[in-house]
mmCIF file of C-alpha atoms in Angstrom:
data_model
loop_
_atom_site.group_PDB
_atom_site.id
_atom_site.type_symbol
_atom_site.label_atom_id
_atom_site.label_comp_id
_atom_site.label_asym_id
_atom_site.label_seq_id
_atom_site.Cartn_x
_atom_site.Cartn_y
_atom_site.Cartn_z
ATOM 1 C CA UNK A 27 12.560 -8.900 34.295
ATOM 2 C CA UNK A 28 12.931 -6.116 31.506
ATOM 3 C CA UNK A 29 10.282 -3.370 30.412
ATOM 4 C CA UNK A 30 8.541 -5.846 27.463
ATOM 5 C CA UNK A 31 9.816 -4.504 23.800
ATOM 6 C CA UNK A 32 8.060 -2.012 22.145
ATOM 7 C CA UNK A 33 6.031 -3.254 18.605
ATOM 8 C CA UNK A 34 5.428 0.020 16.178
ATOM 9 C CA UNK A 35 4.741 0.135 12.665
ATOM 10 C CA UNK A 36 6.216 3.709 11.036
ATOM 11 C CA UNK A 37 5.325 4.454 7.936
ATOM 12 C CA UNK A 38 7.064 7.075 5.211
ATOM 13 C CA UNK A 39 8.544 6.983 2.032
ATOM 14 C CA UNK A 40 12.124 6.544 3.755
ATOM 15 C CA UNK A 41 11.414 4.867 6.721
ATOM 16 C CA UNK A 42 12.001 1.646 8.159
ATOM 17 C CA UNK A 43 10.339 0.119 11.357
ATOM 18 C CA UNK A 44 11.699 2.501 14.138
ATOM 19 C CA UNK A 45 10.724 2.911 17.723
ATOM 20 C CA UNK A 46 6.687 3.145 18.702
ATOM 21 C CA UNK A 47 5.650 6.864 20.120
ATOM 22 C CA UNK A 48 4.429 6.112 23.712
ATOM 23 C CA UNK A 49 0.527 7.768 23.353
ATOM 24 C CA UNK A 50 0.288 5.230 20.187
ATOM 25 C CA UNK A 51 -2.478 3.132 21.243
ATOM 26 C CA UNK A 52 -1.519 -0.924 20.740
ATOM 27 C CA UNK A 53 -5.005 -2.262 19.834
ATOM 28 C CA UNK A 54 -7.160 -0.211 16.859
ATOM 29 C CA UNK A 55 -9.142 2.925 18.978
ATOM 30 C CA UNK A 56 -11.109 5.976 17.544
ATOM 31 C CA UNK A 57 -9.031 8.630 16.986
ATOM 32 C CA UNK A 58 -8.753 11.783 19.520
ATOM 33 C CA UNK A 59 -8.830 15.635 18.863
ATOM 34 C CA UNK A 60 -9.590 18.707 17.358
ATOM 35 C CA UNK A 61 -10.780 18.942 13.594
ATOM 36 C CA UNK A 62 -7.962 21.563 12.084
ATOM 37 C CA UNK A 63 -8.273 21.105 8.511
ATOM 38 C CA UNK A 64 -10.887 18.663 6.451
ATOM 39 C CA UNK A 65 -9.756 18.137 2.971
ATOM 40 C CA UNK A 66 -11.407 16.465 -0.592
ATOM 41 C CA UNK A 67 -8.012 13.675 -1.057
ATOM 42 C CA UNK A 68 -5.551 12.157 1.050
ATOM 43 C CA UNK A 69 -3.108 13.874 -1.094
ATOM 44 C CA UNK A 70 -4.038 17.570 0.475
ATOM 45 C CA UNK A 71 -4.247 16.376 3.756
ATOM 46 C CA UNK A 72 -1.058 15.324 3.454
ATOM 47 C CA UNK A 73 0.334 18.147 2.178
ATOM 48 C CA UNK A 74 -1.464 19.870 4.859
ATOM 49 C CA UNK A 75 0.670 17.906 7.655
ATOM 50 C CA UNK A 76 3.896 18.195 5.309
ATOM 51 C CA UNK A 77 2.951 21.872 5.609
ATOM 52 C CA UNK A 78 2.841 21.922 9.382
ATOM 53 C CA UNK A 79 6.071 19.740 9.769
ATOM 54 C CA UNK A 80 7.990 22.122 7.714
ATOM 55 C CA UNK A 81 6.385 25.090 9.933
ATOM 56 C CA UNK A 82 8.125 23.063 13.021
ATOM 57 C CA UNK A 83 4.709 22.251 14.482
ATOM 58 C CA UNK A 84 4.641 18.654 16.900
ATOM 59 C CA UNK A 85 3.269 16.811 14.205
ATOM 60 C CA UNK A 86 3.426 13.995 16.917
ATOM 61 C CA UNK A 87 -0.077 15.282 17.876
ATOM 62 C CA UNK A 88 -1.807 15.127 14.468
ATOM 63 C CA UNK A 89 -3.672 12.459 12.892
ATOM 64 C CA UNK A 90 -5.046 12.105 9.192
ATOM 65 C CA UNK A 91 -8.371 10.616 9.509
ATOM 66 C CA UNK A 92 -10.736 8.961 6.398
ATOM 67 C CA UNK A 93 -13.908 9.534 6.913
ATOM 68 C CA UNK A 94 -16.783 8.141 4.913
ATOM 69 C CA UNK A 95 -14.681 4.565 3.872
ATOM 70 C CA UNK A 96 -15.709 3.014 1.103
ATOM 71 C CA UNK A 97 -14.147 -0.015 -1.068
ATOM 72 C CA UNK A 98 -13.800 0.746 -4.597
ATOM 73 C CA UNK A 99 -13.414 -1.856 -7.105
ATOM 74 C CA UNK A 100 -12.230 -0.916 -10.202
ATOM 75 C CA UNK A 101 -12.009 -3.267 -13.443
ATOM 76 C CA UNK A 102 -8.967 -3.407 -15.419
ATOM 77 C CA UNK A 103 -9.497 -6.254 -17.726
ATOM 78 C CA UNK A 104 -11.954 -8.518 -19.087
ATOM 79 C CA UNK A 105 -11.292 -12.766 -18.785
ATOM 80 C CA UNK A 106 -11.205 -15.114 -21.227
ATOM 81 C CA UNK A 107 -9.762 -18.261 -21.504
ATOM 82 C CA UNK A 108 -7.227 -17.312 -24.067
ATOM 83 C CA UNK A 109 -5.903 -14.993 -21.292
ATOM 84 C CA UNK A 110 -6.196 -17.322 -18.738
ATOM 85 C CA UNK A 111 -4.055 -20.221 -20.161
ATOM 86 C CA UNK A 112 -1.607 -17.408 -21.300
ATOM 87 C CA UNK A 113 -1.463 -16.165 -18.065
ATOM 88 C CA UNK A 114 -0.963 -19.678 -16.445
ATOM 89 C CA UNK A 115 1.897 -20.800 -19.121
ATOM 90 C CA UNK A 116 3.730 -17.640 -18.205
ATOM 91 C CA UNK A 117 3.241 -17.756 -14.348
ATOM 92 C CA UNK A 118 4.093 -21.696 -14.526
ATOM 93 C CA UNK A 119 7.221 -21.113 -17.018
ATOM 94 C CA UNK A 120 8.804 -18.727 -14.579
ATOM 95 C CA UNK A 121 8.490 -20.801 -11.269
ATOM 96 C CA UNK A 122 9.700 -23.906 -13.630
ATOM 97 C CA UNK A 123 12.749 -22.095 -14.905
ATOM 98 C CA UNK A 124 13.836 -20.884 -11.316
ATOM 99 C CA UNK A 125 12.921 -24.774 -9.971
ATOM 100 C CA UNK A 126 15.316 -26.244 -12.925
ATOM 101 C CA UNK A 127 18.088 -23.535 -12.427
ATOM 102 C CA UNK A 128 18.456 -24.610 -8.968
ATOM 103 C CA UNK A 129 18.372 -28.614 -9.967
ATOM 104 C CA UNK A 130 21.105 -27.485 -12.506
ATOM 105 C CA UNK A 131 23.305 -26.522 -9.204
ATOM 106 C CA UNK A 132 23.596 -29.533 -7.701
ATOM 107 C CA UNK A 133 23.896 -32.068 -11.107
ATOM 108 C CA UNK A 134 27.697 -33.138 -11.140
ATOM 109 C CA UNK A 135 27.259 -35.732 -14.067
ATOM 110 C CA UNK A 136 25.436 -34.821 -17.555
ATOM 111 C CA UNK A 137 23.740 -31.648 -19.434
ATOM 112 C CA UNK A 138 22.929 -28.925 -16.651
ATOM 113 C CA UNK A 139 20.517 -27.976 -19.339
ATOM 114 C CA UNK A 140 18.275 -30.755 -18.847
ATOM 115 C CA UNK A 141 16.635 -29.881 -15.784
ATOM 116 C CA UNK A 142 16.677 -25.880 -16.734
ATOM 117 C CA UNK A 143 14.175 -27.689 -19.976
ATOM 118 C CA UNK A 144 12.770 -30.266 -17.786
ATOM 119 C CA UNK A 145 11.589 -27.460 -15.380
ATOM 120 C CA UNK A 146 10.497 -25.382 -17.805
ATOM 121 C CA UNK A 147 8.196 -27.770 -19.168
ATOM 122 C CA UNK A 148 6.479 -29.308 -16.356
ATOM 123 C CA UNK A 149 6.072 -25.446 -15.117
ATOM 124 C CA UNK A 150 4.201 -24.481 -18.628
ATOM 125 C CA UNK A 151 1.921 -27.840 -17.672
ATOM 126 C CA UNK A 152 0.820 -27.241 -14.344
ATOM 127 C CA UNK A 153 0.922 -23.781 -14.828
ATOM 128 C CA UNK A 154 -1.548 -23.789 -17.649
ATOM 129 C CA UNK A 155 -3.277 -27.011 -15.614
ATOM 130 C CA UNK A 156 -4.052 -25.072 -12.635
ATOM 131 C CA UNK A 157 -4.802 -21.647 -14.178
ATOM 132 C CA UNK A 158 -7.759 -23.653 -16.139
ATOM 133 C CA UNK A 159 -9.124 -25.877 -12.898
ATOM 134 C CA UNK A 160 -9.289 -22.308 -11.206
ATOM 135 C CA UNK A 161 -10.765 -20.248 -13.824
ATOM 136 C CA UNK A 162 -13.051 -23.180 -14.813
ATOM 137 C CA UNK A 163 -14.445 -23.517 -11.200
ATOM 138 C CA UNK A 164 -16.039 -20.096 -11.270
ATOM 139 C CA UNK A 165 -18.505 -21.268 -14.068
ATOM 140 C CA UNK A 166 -18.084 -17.640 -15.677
ATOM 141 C CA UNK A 167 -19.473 -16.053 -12.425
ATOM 142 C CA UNK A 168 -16.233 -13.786 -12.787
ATOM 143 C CA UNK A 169 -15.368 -13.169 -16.047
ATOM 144 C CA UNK A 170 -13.116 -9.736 -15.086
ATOM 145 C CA UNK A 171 -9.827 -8.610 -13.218
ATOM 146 C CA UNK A 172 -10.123 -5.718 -10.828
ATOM 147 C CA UNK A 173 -8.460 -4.039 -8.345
ATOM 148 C CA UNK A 174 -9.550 -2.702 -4.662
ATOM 149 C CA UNK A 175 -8.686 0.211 -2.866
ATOM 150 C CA UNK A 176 -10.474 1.642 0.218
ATOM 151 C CA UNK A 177 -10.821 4.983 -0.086
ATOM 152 C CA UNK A 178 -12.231 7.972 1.820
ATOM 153 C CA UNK A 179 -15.141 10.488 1.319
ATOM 154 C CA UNK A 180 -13.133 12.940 2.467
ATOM 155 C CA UNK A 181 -9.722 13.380 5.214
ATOM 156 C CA UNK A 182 -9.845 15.112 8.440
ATOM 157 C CA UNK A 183 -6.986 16.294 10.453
ATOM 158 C CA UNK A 184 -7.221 16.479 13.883
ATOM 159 C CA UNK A 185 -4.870 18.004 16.693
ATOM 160 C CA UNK A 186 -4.390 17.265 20.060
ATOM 161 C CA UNK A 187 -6.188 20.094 22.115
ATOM 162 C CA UNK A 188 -2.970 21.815 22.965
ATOM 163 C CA UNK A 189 -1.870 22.216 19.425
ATOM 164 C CA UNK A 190 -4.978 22.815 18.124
ATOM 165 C CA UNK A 191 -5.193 26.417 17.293
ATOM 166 C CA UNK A 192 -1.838 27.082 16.353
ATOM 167 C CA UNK A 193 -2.810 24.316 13.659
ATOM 168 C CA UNK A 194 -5.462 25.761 12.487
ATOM 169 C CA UNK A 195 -3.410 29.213 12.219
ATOM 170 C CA UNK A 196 -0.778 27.347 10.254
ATOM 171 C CA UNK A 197 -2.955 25.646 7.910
ATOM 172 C CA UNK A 198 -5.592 29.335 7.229
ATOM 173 C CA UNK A 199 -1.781 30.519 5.913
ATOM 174 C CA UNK A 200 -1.538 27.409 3.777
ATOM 175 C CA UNK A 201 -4.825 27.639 1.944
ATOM 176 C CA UNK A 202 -4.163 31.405 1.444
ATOM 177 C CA UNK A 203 -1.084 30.361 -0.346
ATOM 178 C CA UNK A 204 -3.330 28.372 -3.309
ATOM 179 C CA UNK A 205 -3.450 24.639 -4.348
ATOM 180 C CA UNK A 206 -0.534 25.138 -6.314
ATOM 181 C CA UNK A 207 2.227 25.488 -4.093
ATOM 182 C CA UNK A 208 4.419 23.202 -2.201
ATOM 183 C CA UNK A 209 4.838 23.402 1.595
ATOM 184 C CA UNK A 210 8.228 24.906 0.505
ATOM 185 C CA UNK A 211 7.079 27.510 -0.810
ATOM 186 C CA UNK A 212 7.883 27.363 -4.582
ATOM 187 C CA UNK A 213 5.231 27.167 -7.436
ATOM 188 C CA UNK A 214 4.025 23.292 -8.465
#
C-alpha cells in the first residue's frame, strides 16, 4: 500500500491548497516556542512575519498566536418588518428568476417568458412567505442584524527554539524602523 495522502489547509492571499509541512500537527494542539515579538493587532504581527520572510528567515518555524479570544458582535442594522419582507421579496425574486431562466431552457413550444414571470412570482411569494414565518417566530426577541468576528487581546509570535534569537534580532531592527514603514523598506 502507498504512504496515505497528505490533507493541509494553506492559507495566503494567492494561495491555493498546496502540500501540508510535515511538523504541522493534524488534530488542533497548543502551539510550541519562543515568544519573539507580542503585538496590539493581527495586522502588526503580520507585518512582523512579512518582515522576517523578506529578511530570508525560516518562517516555517513561526507561528502567529491570539491570545486573549474574544467574540465580538457588532450591530449593523436595526429589524423591522418593512425590512424583513423587503429583504425576503428580493432574496425570493432572485432564486425565482434563476429557477424560471432555467425552465425557459428546456420549453420547445410557447412564450419562454412565461416561466422567467412564473418564477419570478412564486419566488417574490415564498420569498416574502418565509422571510415573515422566520422573523415572526422570534417574537421580537431579535429585533437587529450583526456581525461576529473573534478577535484577539493581543498576537504573539513565537519561534521555534533554534530560530529564536535571530528572530528577535530581526524584529528589534523592525520596530527601530517605526510603524510607518513597510517590510520593504519604503515609507507607508
Amino acid at each position: 500500500m502507498g504512504a496515505e495522502p497528505e490533507v493541509i489547509v494553506v492559507t495566503g492571499p494567492f494561495q491555493g491548497q498546496g502540500q501540508q509541512p510535515r511538523n504541522m500537527p493534524r488534530l488542533p494542539t497548543p502551539p510550541t516556542g519562543w515568544p519573539i515579538g507580542s503585538y496590539e493587532t493581527y495586522e502588526e504581527a503580520q507585518r512582523a512575519v512579512d518582515y522576517l520572510a523578506d529578511s530570508e528567515f525560516a518562517v516555517q518555524d513561526v507561528t502567529i498566536v491570539g491570545v486573549d479570544l474574544m467574540s465580538v458582535e457588532r450591530v449593523v442594522a436595526r429589524l423591522t418588518w418593512g425590512k424583513i419582507l423587503a429583504n425576503g421579496a428580493l432574496s425570493g425574486a432572485w432564486f425565482g428568476l434563476f429557477v424560471g431562466l432555467l425552465l425557459s431552457f428546456f420549453i420547445s413550444r410557447g412564450n419562454p417568458l412565461w416561466p422567467i414571470l412564473l418564477g419570478l412570482g412564486f419566488g417574490l411569494v415564498f420569498g416574502i412567505g418565509f422571510a415573515a414565518v422566520a422573523y415572526g417566530s422570534s417574537r421580537g426577541n431579535r429585533d437587529f442584524a450583526s456581525t461576529s468576528q473573534l478577535v484577539a487581546g493581543r498576537y504573539d509570535v513565537l519561534c521555534e527554539p533554534r530560530n529564536a534569537e535571530k528572530g528577535r534580532e530581526l524584529l528589534a531592527k523592525l520596530q527601530l524602523r517605526g510603524p510607518n514603514t513597510n517590510p520593504g523598506g519604503s515609507a507607508l
